[in-house]
Structures are given as structure tokens and as C-alpha cells.
Tab-separated table of C-alpha atoms in Angstrom:
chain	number	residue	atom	x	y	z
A	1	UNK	CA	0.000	0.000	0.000
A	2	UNK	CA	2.852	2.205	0.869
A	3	UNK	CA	4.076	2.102	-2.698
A	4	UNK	CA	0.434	3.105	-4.203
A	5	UNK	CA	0.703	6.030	-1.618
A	6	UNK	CA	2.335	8.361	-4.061
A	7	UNK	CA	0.748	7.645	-7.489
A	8	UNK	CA	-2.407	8.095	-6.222
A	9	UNK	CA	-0.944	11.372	-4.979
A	10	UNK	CA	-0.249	12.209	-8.240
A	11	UNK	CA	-3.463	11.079	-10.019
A	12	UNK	CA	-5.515	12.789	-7.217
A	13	UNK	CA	-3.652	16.514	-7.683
A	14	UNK	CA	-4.134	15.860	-11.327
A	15	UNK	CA	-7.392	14.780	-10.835
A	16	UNK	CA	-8.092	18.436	-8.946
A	17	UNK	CA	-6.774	20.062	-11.797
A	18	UNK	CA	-8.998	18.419	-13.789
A	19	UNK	CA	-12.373	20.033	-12.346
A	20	UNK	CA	-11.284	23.363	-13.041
A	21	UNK	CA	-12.403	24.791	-16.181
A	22	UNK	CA	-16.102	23.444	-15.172
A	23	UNK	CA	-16.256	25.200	-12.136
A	24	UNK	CA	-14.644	28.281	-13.112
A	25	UNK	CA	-17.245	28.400	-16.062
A	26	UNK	CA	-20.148	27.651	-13.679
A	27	UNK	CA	-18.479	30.658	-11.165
A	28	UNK	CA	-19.269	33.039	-14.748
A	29	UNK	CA	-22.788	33.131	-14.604
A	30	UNK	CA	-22.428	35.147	-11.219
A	31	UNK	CA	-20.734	37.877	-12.880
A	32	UNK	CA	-17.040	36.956	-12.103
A	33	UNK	CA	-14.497	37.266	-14.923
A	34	UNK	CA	-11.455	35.071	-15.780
A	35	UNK	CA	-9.080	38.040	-14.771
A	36	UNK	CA	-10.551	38.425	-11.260
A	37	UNK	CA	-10.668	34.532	-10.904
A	38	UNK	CA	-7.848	33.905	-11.793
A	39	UNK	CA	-5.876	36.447	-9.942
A	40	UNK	CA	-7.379	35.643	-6.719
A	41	UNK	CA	-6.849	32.053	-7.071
A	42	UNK	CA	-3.093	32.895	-7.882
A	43	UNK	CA	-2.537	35.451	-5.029
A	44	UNK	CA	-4.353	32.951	-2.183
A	45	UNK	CA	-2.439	30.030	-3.486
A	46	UNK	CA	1.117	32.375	-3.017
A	47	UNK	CA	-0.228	33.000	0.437
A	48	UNK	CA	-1.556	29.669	1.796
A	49	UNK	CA	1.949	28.160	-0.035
A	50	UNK	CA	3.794	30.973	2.110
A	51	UNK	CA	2.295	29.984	5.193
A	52	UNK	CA	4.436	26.211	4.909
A	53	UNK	CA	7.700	26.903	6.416
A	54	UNK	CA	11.121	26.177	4.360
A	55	UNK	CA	14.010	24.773	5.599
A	56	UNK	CA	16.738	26.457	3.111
A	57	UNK	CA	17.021	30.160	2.111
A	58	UNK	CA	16.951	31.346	-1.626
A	59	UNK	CA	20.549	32.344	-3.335
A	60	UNK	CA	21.558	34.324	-5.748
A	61	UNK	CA	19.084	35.581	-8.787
A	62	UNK	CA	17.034	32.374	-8.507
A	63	UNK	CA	14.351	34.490	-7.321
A	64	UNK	CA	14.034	36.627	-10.400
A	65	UNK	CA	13.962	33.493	-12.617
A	66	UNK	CA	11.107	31.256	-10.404
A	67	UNK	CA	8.861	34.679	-10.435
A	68	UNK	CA	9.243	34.996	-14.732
A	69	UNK	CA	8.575	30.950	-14.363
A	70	UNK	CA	5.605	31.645	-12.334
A	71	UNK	CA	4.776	34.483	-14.846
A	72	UNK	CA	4.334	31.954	-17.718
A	73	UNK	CA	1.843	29.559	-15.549
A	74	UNK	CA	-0.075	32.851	-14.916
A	75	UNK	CA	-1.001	33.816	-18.172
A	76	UNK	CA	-2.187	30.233	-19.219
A	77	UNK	CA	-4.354	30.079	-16.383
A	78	UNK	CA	-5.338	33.492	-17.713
A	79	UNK	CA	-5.723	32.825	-21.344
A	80	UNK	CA	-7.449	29.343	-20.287
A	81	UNK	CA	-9.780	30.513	-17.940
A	82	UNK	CA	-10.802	33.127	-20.662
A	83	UNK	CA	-11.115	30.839	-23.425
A	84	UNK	CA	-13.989	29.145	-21.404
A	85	UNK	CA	-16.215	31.877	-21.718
A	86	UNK	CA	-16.413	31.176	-25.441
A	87	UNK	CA	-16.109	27.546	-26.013
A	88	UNK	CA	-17.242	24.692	-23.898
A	89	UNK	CA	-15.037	23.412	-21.225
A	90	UNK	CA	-13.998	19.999	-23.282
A	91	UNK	CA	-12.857	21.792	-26.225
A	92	UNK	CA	-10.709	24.410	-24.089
A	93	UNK	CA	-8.681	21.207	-22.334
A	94	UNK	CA	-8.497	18.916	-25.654
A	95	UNK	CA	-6.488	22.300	-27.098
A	96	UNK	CA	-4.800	23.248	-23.744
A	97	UNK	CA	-3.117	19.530	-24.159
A	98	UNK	CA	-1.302	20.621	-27.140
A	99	UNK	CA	1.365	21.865	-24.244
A	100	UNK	CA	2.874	18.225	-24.622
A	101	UNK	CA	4.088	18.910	-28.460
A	102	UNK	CA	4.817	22.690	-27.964
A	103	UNK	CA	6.978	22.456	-25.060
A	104	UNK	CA	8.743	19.799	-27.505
A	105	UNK	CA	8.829	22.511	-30.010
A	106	UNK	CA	10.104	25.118	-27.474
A	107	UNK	CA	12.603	22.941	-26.552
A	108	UNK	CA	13.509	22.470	-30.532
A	109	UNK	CA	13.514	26.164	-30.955
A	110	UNK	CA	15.257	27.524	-27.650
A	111	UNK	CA	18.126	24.771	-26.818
A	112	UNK	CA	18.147	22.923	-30.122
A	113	UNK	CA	16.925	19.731	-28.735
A	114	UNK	CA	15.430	17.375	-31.733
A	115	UNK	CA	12.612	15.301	-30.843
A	116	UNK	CA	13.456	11.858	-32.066
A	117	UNK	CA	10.919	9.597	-34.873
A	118	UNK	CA	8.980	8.502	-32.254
A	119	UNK	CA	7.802	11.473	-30.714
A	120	UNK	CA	7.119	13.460	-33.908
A	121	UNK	CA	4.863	9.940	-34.442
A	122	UNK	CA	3.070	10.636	-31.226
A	123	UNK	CA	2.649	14.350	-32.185
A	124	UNK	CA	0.543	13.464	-35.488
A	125	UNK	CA	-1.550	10.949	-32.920
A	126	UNK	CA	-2.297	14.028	-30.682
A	127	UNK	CA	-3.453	15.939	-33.723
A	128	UNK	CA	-5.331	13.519	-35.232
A	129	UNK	CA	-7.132	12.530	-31.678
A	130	UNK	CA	-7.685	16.441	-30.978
A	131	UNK	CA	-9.587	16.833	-33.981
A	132	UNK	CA	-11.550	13.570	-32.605
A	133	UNK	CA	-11.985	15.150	-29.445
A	134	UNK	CA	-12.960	18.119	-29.932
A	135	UNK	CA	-15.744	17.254	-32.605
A	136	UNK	CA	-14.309	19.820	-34.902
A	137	UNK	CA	-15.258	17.515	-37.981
A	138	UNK	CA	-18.730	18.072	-36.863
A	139	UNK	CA	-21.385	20.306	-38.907
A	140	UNK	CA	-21.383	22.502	-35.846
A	141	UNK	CA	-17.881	22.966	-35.904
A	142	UNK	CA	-18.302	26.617	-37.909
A	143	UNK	CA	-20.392	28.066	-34.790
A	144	UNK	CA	-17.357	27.632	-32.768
A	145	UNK	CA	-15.828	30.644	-31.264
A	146	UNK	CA	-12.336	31.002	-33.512
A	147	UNK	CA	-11.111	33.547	-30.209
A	148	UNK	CA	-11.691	31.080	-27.748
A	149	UNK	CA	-9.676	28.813	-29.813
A	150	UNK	CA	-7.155	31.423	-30.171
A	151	UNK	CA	-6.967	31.711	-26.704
A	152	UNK	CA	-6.984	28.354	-25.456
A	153	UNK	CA	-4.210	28.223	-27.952
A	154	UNK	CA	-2.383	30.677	-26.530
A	155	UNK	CA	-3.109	29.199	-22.925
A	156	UNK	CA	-1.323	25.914	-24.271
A	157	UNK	CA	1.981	28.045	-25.709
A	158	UNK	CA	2.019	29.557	-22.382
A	159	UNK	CA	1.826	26.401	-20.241
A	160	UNK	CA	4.258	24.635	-22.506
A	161	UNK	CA	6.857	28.025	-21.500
A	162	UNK	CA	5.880	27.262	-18.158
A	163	UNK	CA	6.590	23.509	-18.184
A	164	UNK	CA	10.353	24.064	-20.338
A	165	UNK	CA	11.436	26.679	-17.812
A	166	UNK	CA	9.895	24.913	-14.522
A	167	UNK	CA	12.124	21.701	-15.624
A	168	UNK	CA	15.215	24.263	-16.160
A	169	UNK	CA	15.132	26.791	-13.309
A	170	UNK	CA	15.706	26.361	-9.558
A	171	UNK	CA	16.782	22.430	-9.469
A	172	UNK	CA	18.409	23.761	-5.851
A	173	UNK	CA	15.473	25.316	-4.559
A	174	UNK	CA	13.000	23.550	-2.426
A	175	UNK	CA	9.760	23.231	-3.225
A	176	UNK	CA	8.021	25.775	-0.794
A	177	UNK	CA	10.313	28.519	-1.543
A	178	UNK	CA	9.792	27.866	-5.360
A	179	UNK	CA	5.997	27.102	-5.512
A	180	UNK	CA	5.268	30.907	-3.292
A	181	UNK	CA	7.407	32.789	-5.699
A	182	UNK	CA	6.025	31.090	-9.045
A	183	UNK	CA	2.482	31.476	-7.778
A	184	UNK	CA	3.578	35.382	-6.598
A	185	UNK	CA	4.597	36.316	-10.422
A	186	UNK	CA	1.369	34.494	-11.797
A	187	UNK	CA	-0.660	37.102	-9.193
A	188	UNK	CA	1.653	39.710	-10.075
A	189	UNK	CA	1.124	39.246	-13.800
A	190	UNK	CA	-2.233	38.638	-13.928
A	191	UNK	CA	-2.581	41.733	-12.094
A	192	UNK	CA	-0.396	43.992	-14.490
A	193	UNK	CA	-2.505	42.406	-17.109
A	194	UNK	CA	-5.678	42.986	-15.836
A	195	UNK	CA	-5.635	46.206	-13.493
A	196	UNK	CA	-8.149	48.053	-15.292
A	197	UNK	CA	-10.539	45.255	-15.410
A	198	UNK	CA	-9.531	44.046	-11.416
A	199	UNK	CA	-10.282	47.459	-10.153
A	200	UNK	CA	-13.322	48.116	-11.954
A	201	UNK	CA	-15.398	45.118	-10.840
A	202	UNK	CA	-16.639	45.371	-7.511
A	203	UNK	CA	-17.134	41.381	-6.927
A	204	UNK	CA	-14.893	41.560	-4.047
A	205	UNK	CA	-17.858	40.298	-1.245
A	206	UNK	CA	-17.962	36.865	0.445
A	207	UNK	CA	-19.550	34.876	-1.692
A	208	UNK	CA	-16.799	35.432	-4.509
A	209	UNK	CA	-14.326	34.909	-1.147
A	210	UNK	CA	-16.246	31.391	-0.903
A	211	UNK	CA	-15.494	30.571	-4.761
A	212	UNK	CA	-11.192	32.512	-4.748
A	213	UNK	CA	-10.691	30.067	-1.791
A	214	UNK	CA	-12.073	27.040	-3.282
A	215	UNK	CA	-10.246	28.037	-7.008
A	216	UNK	CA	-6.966	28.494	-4.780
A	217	UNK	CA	-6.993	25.335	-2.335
A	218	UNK	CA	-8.294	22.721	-4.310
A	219	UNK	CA	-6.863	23.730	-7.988
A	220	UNK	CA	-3.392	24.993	-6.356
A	221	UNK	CA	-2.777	24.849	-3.001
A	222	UNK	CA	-2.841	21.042	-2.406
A	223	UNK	CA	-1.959	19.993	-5.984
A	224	UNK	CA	0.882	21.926	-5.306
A	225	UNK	CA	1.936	19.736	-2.432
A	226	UNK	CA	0.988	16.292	-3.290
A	227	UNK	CA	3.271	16.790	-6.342
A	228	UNK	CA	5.916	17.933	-4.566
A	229	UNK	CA	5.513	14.734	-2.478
A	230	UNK	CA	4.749	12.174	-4.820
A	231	UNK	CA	6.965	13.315	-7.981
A	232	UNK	CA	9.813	12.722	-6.478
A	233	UNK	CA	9.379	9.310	-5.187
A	234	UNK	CA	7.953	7.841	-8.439
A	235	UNK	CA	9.557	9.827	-10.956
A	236	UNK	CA	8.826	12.539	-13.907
A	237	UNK	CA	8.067	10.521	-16.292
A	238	UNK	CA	5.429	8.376	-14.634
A	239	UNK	CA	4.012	11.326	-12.983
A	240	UNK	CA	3.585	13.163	-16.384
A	241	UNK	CA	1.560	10.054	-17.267
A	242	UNK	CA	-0.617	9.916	-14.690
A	243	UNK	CA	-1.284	13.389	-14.768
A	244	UNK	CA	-3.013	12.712	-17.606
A	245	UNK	CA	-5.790	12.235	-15.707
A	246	UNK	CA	-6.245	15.831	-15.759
A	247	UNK	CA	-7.956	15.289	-19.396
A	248	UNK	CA	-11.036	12.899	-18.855
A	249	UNK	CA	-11.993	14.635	-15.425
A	250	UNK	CA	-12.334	17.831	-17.514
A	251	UNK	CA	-14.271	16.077	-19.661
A	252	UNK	CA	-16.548	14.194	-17.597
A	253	UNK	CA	-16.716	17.235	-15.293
A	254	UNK	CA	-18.051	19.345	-18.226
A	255	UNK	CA	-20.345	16.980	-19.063
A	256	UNK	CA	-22.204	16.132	-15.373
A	257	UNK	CA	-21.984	19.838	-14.133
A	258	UNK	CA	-22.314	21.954	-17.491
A	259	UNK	CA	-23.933	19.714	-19.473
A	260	UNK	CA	-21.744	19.185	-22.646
A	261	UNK	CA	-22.176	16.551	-25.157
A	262	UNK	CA	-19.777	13.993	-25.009
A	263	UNK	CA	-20.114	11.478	-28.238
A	264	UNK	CA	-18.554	8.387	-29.557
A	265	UNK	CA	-16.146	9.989	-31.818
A	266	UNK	CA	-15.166	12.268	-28.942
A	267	UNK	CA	-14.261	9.336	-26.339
A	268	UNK	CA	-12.502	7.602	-29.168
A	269	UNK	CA	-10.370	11.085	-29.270
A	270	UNK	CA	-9.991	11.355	-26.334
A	271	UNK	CA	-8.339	7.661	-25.953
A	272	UNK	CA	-6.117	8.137	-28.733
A	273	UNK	CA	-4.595	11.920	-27.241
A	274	UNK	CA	-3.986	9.683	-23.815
A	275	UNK	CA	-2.279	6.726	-25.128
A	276	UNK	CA	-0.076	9.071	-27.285
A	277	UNK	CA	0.261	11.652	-24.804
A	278	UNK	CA	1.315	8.950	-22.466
A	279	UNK	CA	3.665	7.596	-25.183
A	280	UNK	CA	4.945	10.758	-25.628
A	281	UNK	CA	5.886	10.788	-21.838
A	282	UNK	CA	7.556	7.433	-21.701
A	283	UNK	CA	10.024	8.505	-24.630
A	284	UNK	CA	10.821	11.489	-22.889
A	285	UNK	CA	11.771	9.729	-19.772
A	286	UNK	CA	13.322	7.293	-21.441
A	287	UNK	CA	15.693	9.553	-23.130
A	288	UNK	CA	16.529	11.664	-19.556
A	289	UNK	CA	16.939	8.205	-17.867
């Protein structure tokens, strides 16, 4: 049992993640906006995360380079988050998993790392299963909102930044120290962002206090920790996997609470992004190991 301790840690933060997009969609219809949502959530997160004492001070410029990490994570909760408010919740997370294949493109274009043949395979899966997923073949498919694609498109470029520079910056750090300061710069660039918006709304009363605390402990606060426990003692590469996870809860989640269609064609979509996503993973850690 002690061994299934941590992946379920794992699958259960990603599982967290998961429900976001549905309930941050339902949280719309009382007049909330993505860039108050999402900067509360951010700036509660930073100070819950603060609250967990760390046992080794930060050096040097590492600061500087964990709050531009935590910059990149804010704006594709941002961008994601706003991207709801014009196409249903399933079709913003089938594009937001394009991250796997643009942080592999990233990666191409910033350090000259090549994926190898059986990545760029997995890739053309990804595609071909998004399409699936998302019911773009459909007839319907012209009625869908080309900016929330855009955006959710964007949120996915974003995250992918996020992911290449999280793996890169602040190896020394522990985890406390470095999960405050990314989820600071996500607050504080939300904020710049969205100022004008921010101040103008006047949602600041308890009931949106009731929705920024659940948005900040249960999609950051203790996904935050249970990854910092569990990675570690199974691994990258089999976390990435089961993180996965993240996908079908979104779905199903959208479906049960918002109502969306889910049909055949999407499932079978849906199956073919995991297994190649998942692919995609195991080459990855294959190569690092």
C-alpha cells in the first residue's frame, strides 16, 4: 500500500486540476471574470503556499527566474480561464493539451533539442485525436468561437513556456520557496494584465471569497503539495503520465456539471490523445533516464 501512496498522490492533484475549467465556467454566470478569478486564485495560493515553512534560504538571482517561471503559468491560467467563456469546457482542455508537443517545439527552438521519430509519431496521434476530441469535424464545428480557440491556444503556448522553464530553473530550490514565488509572479502578472478590469469590478464580497478560496486550495494549493511529495518518489516521467488524468476529469466534469455533449467519436479522441500523450511521456523519460 505504501508504494500506491504516491501515485495516487499524483493522479488525485491531477485529478483536482482536472475540475477546473467546469467550475470556473459555472463561477461566470455570477458575474465573475477570468481576470478576477484567476488572480485571486493565484494570489491565495502564493499565500496559503507561504504559510508552509522552508528549511533552506533562496541564493543568488534564482528568485528573479522562479517569479518569470511563475509568470508563464499565470497567463495560461489566464488565457485558459478566458477561453472558457467562449467555447465549452472539453474543447478548451483537448487544445490546452497541445502543451505536450509545444513544449517539444520550445525545446527544438530555444536549446536545439530534436525530438526523435517517435515522438514526432506521437505528435501526429495528438493531432489527429484532438480533432476527434474536440468534434471539430462536426457540422457545428463553424459556430465555434475562432477567439476562444485562439486563446486556449495561446493558454497551451504559455503552459508549454511554463513547463520548459519549470524543468530548467531552480533544481536547488526547495519546493516551498519555489511554488510561493512562481504562484507570486502568476498574481503579479495577472494583475499587471488585468488592473483596469480588477479594479473596476466590484465582486470583491464573500460569496466570490467562498469561490477565490475554493479556485486556490483545491486547484493549487494542495496539488501543489501532493506533487511535490509524490513526484519525487515515483519519478517525472510516470508522474507526467498519470497526470493525464487531468484530461477525462475535464471532460466528464463538463459533461455532469455543465452539461456538454460527449459522443462516440469524442471518447474515441480522447483515448487516442492519452495513449499518445502517455507515449509521448515514456520517450521522454526514457531519453533523460
Amino acid at each position: 500500500m505504501k508504494n500506491l501512496k504516491y501515485p495516487f498522490m499524483v493522479l488525485l492533484g491531477g485529478a483536482m486540476y482536472g475540475t477546473m475549467s467546469s467550475f470556473v465556467k459555472m463561477s461566470y454566470t455570477l458575474g465573475y471574470s477570468a481576470a478576477e478569478v484567476s488572480f485571486a486564485q493565484a494570489l491565495l495560493s502564493a499565500l496559503f503556499l507561504g504559510c508552509i515553512p522552508r528549511k533552506t534560504p533562496l541564493t543568488g538571482n534564482a528568485w528573479l527566474s522562479l517569479l518569470l517561471t511563475g509568470s508563464a503559468i499565470g497567463l495560461a491560467n489566464f488565457l485558459y480561464y478566458q477561453s472558457v467563456s467562449y467555447i465549452s469546457a472539453s474543447l478548451a482542455i483537448v487544445i490546452l493539451m497541445q502543451f505536450t508537443w509545444f513544449s517539444l517545439l520550445l525545446e527544438w527552438l530555444i536549446f536545439r533539442q530534436r525530438a526523435g521519430k517517435p515522438e514526432l509519431i506521437t505528435v501526429f496521434f495528438i493531432l489527429s485525436g484532438t480533432i476527434m476530441a474536440g468534434d471539430l469535424l462536426h457540422e457545428g464545428a463553424l459556430a465555434i468561437s475562432w477567439q476562444g480557440i485562439v486563446l486556449s491556444l495561446a493558454a497551451a503556448l504559455a503552459y508549454a513556456g511554463y513547463i520548459v522553464a519549470n524543468s530548467r530553473i531552480g533544481k536547488g530550490v526547495n519546493w516551498q520557496t519555489k511554488s510561493v514565488l512562481i504562484m507570486a509572479g502568476s498574481a503579479l502578472t495577472i494583475f499587471v494584465i488585468n488592473a483596469g478590469t480588477i479594479a473596476a469590478h466590484h465582486h470583491f464580497d464573500a460569496t466570490f471569497l467562498l469561490w477565490a478560496l475554493f479556485f486556490a486550495i483545491v486547484g493549487t494549493t494542495i496539488p501543489t503539495a501532493l506533487f511535490a511529495v509524490g513526484i519525487p518518489k515515483i519519478g517525472a516521467g510516470t508522474s507526467a503520465i498519470l497526470m493525464t488524468i487531468e484530461f477525462p476529469v475535464a471532460v466528464l466534469c463538463a459533461h455532469f456539471l455543465l452539461h456538454e455533449r460527449i459522443t462516440p467519436v469524442q471518447i474515441a479522441g480522447i483515448i487516442i490523445m492519452l495513449t499518445a500523450i502517455s507515449a509521448m511521456n515514456y520517450f521522454k523519460s526514457k531519453k533523460t533516464n
